PDB file of C-alpha atoms in Angstrom:
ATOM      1  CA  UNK K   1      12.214 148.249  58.876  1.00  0.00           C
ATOM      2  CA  UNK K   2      12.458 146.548  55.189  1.00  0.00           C
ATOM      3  CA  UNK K   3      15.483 143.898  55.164  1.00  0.00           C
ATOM      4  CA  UNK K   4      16.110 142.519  51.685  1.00  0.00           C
ATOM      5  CA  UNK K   5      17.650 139.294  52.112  1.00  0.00           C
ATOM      6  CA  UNK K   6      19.125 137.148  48.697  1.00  0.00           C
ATOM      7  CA  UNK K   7      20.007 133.669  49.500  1.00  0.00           C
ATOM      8  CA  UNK K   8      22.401 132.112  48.101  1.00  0.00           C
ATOM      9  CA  UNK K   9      25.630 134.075  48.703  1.00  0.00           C
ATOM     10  CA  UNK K  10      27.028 132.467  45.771  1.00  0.00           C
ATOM     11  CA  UNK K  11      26.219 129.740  43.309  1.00  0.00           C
ATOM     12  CA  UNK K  12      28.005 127.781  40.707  1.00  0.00           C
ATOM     13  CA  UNK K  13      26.767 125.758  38.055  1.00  0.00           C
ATOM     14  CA  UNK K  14      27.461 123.868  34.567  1.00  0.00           C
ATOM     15  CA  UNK K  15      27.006 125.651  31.737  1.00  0.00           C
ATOM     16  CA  UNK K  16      23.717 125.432  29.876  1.00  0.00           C
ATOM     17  CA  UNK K  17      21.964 124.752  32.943  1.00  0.00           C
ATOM     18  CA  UNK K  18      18.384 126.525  34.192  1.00  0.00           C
ATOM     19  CA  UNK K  19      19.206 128.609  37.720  1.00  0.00           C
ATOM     20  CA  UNK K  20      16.378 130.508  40.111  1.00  0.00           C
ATOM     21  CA  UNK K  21      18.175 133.692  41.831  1.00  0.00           C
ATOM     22  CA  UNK K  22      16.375 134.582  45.319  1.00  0.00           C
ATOM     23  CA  UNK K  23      15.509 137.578  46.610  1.00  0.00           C
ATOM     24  CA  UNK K  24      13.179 138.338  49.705  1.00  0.00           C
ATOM     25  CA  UNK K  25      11.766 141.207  51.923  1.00  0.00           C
ATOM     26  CA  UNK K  26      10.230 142.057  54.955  1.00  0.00           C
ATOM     27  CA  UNK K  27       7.419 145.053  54.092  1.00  0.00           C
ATOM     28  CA  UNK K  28       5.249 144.282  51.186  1.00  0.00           C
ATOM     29  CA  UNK K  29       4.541 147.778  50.762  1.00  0.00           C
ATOM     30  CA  UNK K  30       6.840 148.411  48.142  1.00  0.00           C
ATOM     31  CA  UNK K  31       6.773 151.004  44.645  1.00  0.00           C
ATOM     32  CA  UNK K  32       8.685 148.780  42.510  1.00  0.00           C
ATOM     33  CA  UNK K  33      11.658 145.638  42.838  1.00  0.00           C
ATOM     34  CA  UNK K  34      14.705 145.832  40.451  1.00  0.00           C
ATOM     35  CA  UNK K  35      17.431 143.014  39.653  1.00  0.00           C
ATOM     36  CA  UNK K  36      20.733 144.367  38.871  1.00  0.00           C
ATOM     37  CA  UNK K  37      24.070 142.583  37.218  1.00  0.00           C
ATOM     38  CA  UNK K  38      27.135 143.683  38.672  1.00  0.00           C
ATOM     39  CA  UNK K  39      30.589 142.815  36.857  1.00  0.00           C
ATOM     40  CA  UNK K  40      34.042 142.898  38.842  1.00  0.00           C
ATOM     41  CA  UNK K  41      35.018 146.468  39.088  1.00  0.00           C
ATOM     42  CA  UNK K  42      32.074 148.034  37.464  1.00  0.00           C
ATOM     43  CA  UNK K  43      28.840 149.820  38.006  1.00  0.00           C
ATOM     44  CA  UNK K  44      25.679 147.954  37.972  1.00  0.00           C
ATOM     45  CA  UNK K  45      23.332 147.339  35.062  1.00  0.00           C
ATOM     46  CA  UNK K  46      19.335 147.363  35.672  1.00  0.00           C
ATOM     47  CA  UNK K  47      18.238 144.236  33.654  1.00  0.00           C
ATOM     48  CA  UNK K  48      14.753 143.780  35.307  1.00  0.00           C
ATOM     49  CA  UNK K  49      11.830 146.306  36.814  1.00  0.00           C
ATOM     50  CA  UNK K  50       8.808 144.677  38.164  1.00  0.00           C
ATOM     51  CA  UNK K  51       6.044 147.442  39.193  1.00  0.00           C
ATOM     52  CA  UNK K  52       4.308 146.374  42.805  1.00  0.00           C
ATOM     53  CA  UNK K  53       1.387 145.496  40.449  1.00  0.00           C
ATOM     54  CA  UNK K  54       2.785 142.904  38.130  1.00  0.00           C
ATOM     55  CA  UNK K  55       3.480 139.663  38.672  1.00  0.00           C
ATOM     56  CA  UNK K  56       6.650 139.201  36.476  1.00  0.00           C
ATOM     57  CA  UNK K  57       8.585 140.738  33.691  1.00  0.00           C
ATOM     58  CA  UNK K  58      10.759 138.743  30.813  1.00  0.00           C
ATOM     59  CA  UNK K  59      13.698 139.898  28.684  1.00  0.00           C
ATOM     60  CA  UNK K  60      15.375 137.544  26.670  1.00  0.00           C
ATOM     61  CA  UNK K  61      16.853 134.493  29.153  1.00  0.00           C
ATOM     62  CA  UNK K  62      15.853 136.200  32.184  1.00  0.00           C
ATOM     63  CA  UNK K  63      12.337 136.103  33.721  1.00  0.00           C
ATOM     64  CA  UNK K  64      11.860 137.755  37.415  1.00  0.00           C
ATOM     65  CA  UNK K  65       8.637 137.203  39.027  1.00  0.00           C
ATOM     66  CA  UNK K  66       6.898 139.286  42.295  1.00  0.00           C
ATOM     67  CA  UNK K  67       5.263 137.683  44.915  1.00  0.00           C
ATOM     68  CA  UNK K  68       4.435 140.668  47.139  1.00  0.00           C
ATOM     69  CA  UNK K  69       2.111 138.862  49.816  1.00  0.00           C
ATOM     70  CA  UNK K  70       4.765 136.296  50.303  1.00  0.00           C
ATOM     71  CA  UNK K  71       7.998 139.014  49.854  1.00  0.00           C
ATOM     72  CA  UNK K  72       9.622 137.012  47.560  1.00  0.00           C
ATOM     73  CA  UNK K  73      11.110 137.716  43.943  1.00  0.00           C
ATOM     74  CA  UNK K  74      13.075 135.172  41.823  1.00  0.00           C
ATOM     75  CA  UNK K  75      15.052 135.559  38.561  1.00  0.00           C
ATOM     76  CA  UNK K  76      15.130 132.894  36.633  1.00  0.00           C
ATOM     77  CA  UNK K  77      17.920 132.519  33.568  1.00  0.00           C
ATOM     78  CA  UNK K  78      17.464 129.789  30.976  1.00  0.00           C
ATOM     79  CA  UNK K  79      20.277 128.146  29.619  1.00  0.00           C
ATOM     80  CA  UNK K  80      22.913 130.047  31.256  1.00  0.00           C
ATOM     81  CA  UNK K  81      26.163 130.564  29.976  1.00  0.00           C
ATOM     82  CA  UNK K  82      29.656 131.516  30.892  1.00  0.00           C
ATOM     83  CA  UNK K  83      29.279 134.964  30.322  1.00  0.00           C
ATOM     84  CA  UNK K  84      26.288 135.492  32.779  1.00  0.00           C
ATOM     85  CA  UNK K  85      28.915 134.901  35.609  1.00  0.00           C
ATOM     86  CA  UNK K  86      28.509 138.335  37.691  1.00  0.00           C
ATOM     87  CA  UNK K  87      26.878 139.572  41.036  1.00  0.00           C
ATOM     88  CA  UNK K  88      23.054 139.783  40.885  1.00  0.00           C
ATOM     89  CA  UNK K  89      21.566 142.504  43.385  1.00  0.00           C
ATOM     90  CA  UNK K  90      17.941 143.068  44.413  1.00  0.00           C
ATOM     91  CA  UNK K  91      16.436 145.982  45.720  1.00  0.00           C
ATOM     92  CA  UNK K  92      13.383 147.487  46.395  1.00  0.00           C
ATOM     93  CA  UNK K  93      11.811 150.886  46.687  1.00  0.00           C
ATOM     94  CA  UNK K  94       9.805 151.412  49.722  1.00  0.00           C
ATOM     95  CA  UNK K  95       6.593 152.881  48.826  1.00  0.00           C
ATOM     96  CA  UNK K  96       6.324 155.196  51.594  1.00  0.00           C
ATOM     97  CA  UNK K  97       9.617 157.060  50.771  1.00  0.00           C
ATOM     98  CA  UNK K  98      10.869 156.008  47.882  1.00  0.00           C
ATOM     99  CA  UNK K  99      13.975 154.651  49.393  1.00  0.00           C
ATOM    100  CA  UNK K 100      16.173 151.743  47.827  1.00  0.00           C
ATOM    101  CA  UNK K 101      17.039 149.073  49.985  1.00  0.00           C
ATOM    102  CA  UNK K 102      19.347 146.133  48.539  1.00  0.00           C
ATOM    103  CA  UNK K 103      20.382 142.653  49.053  1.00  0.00           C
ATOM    104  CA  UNK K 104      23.876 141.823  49.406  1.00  0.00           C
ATOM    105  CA  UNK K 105      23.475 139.660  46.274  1.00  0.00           C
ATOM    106  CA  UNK K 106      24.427 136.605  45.079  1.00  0.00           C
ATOM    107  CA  UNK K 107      27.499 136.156  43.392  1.00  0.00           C
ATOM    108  CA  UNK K 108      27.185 133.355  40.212  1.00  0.00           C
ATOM    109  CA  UNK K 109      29.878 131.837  38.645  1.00  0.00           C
ATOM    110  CA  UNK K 110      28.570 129.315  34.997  1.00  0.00           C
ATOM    111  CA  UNK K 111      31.580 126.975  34.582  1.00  0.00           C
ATOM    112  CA  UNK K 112      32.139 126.149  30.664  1.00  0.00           C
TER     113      UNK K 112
ATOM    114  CA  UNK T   1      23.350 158.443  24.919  1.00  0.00           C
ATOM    115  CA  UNK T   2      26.110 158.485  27.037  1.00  0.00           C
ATOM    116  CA  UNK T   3      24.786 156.950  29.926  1.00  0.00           C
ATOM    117  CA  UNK T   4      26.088 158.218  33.657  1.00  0.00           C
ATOM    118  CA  UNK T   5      29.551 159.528  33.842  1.00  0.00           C
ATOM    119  CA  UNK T   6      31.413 159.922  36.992  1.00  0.00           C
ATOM    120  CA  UNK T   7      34.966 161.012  37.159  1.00  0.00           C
ATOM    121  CA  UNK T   8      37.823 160.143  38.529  1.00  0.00           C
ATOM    122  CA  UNK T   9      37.783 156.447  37.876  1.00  0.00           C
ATOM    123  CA  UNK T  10      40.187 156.069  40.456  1.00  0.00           C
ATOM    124  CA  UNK T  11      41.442 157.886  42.950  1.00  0.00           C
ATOM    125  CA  UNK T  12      44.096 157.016  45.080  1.00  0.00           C
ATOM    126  CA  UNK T  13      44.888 159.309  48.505  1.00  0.00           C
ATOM    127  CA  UNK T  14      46.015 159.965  51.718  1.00  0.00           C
ATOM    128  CA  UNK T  15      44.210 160.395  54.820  1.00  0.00           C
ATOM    129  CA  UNK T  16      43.470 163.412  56.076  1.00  0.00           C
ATOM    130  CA  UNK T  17      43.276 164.557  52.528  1.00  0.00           C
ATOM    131  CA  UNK T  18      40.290 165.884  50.285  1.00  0.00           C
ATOM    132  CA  UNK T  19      38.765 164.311  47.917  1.00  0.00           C
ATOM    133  CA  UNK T  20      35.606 164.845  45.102  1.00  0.00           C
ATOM    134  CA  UNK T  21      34.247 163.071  42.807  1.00  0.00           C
ATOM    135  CA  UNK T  22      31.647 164.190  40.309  1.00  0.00           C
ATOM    136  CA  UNK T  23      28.263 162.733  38.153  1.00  0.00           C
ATOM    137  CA  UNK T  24      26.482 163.763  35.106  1.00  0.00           C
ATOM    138  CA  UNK T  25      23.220 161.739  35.021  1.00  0.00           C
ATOM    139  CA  UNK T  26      21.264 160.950  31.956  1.00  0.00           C
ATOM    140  CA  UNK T  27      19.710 163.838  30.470  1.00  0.00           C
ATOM    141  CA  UNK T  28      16.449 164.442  31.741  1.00  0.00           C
ATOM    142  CA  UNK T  29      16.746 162.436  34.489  1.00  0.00           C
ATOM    143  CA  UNK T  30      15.451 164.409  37.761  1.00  0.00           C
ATOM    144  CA  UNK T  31      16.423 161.850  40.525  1.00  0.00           C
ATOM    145  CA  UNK T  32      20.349 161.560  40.972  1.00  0.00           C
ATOM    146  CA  UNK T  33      21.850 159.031  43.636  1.00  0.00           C
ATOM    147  CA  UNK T  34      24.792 158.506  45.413  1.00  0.00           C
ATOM    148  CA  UNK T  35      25.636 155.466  46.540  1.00  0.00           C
ATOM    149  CA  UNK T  36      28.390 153.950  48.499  1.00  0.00           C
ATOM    150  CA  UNK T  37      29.183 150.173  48.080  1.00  0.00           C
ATOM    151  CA  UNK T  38      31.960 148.174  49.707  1.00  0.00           C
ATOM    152  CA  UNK T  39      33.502 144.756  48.361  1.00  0.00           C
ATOM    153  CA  UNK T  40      31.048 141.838  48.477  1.00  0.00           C
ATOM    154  CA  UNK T  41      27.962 144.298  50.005  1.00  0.00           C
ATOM    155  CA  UNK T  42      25.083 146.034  47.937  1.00  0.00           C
ATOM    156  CA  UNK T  43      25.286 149.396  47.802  1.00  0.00           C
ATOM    157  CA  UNK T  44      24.327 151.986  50.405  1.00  0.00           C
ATOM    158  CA  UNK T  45      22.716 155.408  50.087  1.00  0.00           C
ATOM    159  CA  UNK T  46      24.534 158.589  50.459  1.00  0.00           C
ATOM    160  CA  UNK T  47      22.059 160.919  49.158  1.00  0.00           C
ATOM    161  CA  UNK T  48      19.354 161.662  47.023  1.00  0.00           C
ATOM    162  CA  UNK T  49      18.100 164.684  44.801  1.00  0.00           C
ATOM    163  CA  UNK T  50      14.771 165.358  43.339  1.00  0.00           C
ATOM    164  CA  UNK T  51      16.031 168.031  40.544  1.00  0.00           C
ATOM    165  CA  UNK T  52      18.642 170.486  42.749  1.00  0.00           C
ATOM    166  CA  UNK T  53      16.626 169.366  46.332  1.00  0.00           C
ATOM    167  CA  UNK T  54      18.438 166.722  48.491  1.00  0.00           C
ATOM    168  CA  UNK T  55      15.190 164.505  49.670  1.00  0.00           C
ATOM    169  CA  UNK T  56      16.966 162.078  51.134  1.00  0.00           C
ATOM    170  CA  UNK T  57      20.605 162.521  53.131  1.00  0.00           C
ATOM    171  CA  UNK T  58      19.675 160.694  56.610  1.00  0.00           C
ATOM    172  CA  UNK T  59      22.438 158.752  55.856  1.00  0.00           C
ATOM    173  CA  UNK T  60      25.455 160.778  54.431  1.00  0.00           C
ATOM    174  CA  UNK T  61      27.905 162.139  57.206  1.00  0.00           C
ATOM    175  CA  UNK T  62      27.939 165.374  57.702  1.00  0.00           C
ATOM    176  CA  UNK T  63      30.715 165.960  59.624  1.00  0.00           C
ATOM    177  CA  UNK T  64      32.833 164.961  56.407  1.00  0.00           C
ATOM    178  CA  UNK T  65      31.181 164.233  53.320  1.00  0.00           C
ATOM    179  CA  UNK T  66      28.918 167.119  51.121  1.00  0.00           C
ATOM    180  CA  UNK T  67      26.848 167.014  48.169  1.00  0.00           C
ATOM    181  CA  UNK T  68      25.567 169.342  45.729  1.00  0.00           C
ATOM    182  CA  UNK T  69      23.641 169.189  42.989  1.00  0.00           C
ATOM    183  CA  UNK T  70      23.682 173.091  41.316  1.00  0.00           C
ATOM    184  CA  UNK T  71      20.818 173.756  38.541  1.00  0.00           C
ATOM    185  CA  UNK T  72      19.497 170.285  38.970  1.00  0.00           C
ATOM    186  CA  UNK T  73      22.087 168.248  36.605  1.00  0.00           C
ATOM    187  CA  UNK T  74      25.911 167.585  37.553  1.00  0.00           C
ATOM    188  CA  UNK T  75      26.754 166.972  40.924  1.00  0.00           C
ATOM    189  CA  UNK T  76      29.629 166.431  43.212  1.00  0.00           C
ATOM    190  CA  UNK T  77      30.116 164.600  46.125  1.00  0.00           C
ATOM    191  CA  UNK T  78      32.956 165.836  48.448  1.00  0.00           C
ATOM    192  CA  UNK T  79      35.006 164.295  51.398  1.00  0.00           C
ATOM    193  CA  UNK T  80      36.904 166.112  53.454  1.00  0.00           C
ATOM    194  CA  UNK T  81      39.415 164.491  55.593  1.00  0.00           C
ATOM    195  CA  UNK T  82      39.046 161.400  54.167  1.00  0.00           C
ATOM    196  CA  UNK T  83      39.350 158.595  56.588  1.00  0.00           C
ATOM    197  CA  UNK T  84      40.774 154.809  55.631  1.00  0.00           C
ATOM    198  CA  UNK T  85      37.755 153.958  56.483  1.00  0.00           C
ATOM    199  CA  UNK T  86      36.187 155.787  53.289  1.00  0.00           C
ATOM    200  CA  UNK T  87      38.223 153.251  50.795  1.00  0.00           C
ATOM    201  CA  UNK T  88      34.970 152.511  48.957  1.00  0.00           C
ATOM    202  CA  UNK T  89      33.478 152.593  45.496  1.00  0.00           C
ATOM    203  CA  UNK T  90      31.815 155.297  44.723  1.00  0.00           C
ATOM    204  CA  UNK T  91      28.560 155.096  42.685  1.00  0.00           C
ATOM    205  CA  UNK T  92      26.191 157.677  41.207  1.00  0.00           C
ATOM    206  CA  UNK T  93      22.753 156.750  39.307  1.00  0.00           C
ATOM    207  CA  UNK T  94      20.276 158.844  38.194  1.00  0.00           C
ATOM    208  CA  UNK T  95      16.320 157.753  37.087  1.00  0.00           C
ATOM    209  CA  UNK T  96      13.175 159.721  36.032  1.00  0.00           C
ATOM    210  CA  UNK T  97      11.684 160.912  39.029  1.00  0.00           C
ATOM    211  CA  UNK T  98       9.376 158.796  40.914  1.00  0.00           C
ATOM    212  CA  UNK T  99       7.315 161.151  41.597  1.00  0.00           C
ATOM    213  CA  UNK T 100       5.737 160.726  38.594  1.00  0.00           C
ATOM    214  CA  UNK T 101       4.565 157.770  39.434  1.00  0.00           C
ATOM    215  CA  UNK T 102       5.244 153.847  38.593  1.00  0.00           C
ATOM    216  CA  UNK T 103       6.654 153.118  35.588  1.00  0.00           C
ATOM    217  CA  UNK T 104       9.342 151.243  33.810  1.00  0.00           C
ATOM    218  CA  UNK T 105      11.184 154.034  32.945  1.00  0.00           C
ATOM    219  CA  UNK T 106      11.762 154.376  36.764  1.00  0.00           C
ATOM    220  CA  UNK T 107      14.900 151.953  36.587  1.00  0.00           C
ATOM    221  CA  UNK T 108      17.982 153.198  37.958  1.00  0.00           C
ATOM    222  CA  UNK T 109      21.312 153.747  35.594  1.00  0.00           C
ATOM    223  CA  UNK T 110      24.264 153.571  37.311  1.00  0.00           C
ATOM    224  CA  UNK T 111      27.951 155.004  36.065  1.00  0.00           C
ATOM    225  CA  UNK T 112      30.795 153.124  36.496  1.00  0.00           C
ATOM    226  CA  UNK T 113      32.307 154.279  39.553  1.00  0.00           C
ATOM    227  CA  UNK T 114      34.750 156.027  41.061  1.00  0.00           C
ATOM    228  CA  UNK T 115      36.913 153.414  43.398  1.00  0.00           C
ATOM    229  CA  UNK T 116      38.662 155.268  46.141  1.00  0.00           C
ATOM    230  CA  UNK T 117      41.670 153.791  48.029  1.00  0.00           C
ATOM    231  CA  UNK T 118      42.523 156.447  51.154  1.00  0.00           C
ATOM    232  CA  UNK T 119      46.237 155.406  52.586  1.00  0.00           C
TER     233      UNK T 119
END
């Protein structure tokens, strides 16, 4: 059974500075892994898709990589800033089914 | 583009009462989701539709909650009694359908959510 596990709960750090977001899973047979922003009281925004056969995908700050042997993804954000404060989720769709299984997330808080 | 719109954006009832809430997904978008998600946990599947076909209901319960998806678009997601138990936000997304195969354009959009307090 794919568990998608994102460690930590929750982080906090100083503005400005560079933060790595885990995410890992059980089954590497996956379709595709997504990172998702999720703002108190709202809906969740896809900012990153990483197909089983890439190895990473960049837009703007953010950079998520794949490790599928190892089932491990990370999102990296440069420079952060007070307004990237939010929930990030991963999740995963099971190649065999196309199901979506998610992390908890991890909940990060950029102090100005 | 108006992105995914659910309605009501709240919803506040008693239990033992009945409750819907409904989804219009992104035009052209065959795969439609709903989700469940409770505070501080990642969101859990209700159902899912390929066009008007539920693929994927394993975990919605029966007993109480119903879906349809009519002509492949809008759909609704009923309870009925509603439990305290069901207090929950509500989440619909919709995506091109995987079964086309990997691509970017398989990312999920979600709406905003319908939160539902039962009493």
């Amino acid at each position: 059974k794919q568990e998608v596990t994102q460690i930590p709960a929750a982080l906090s750090v100083p503005e400005g500075e560079n933060l790595v977001l885990n995410c890992s899973f059980t089954d590497s047979a996956i379709y595709n892994l997504q990172w998702f922003r999720q703002d108190p009281g709202k809906g969740l925004t896809s900012l990153l898709l990483i197909q089983s056969s890439q190895r990473e995908q960049t837009s703007g700050r953010l950079n998520a990589s794949l490790d599928k042997s190892s089932g491990r993804s990370t999102l990296y954000i440069a420079a952060s800033q007070p307004g990237d404060s939010a929930t990030y989720l991963c999740a995963v769709i099971l190649d065999s089914n196309y199901q979506l299984i998610w992390g908890a997330g991890t909940k990060l808080i950029i102090k100005p | 583009e108006a992105g995914v719109v659910q309605s009501p954006r709240y919803k506040i009832i008693e239990k033992k009462q009945p409750v819907a809430f409904w989804c219009n997904p992104i035009s052209g978008h065959n795969t439609l989701y709903w989700y469940r998600q409770n505070l501080g946990q990642g969101p859990e599947l209700l159902i899912r539709y390929e066009n008007e076909e539920a693929v994927d209901d394993s975990q919605l319960p029966k007993d109480r909650f119903s879906a349809e998806r009519l002509k492949g678009v809008d759909s609704t997601l009923k309870i009925q009694p509603a439990e305290l138990g069901d207090s929950a936000v509500y989440l619909c997304a919709s995506s091109l359908s995987l079964a086309l195969g990997p691509s970017g354009a398989n990312v999920l959009t979600f709406g905003a959510g319908s939160r539902l307090t039962v009493l």
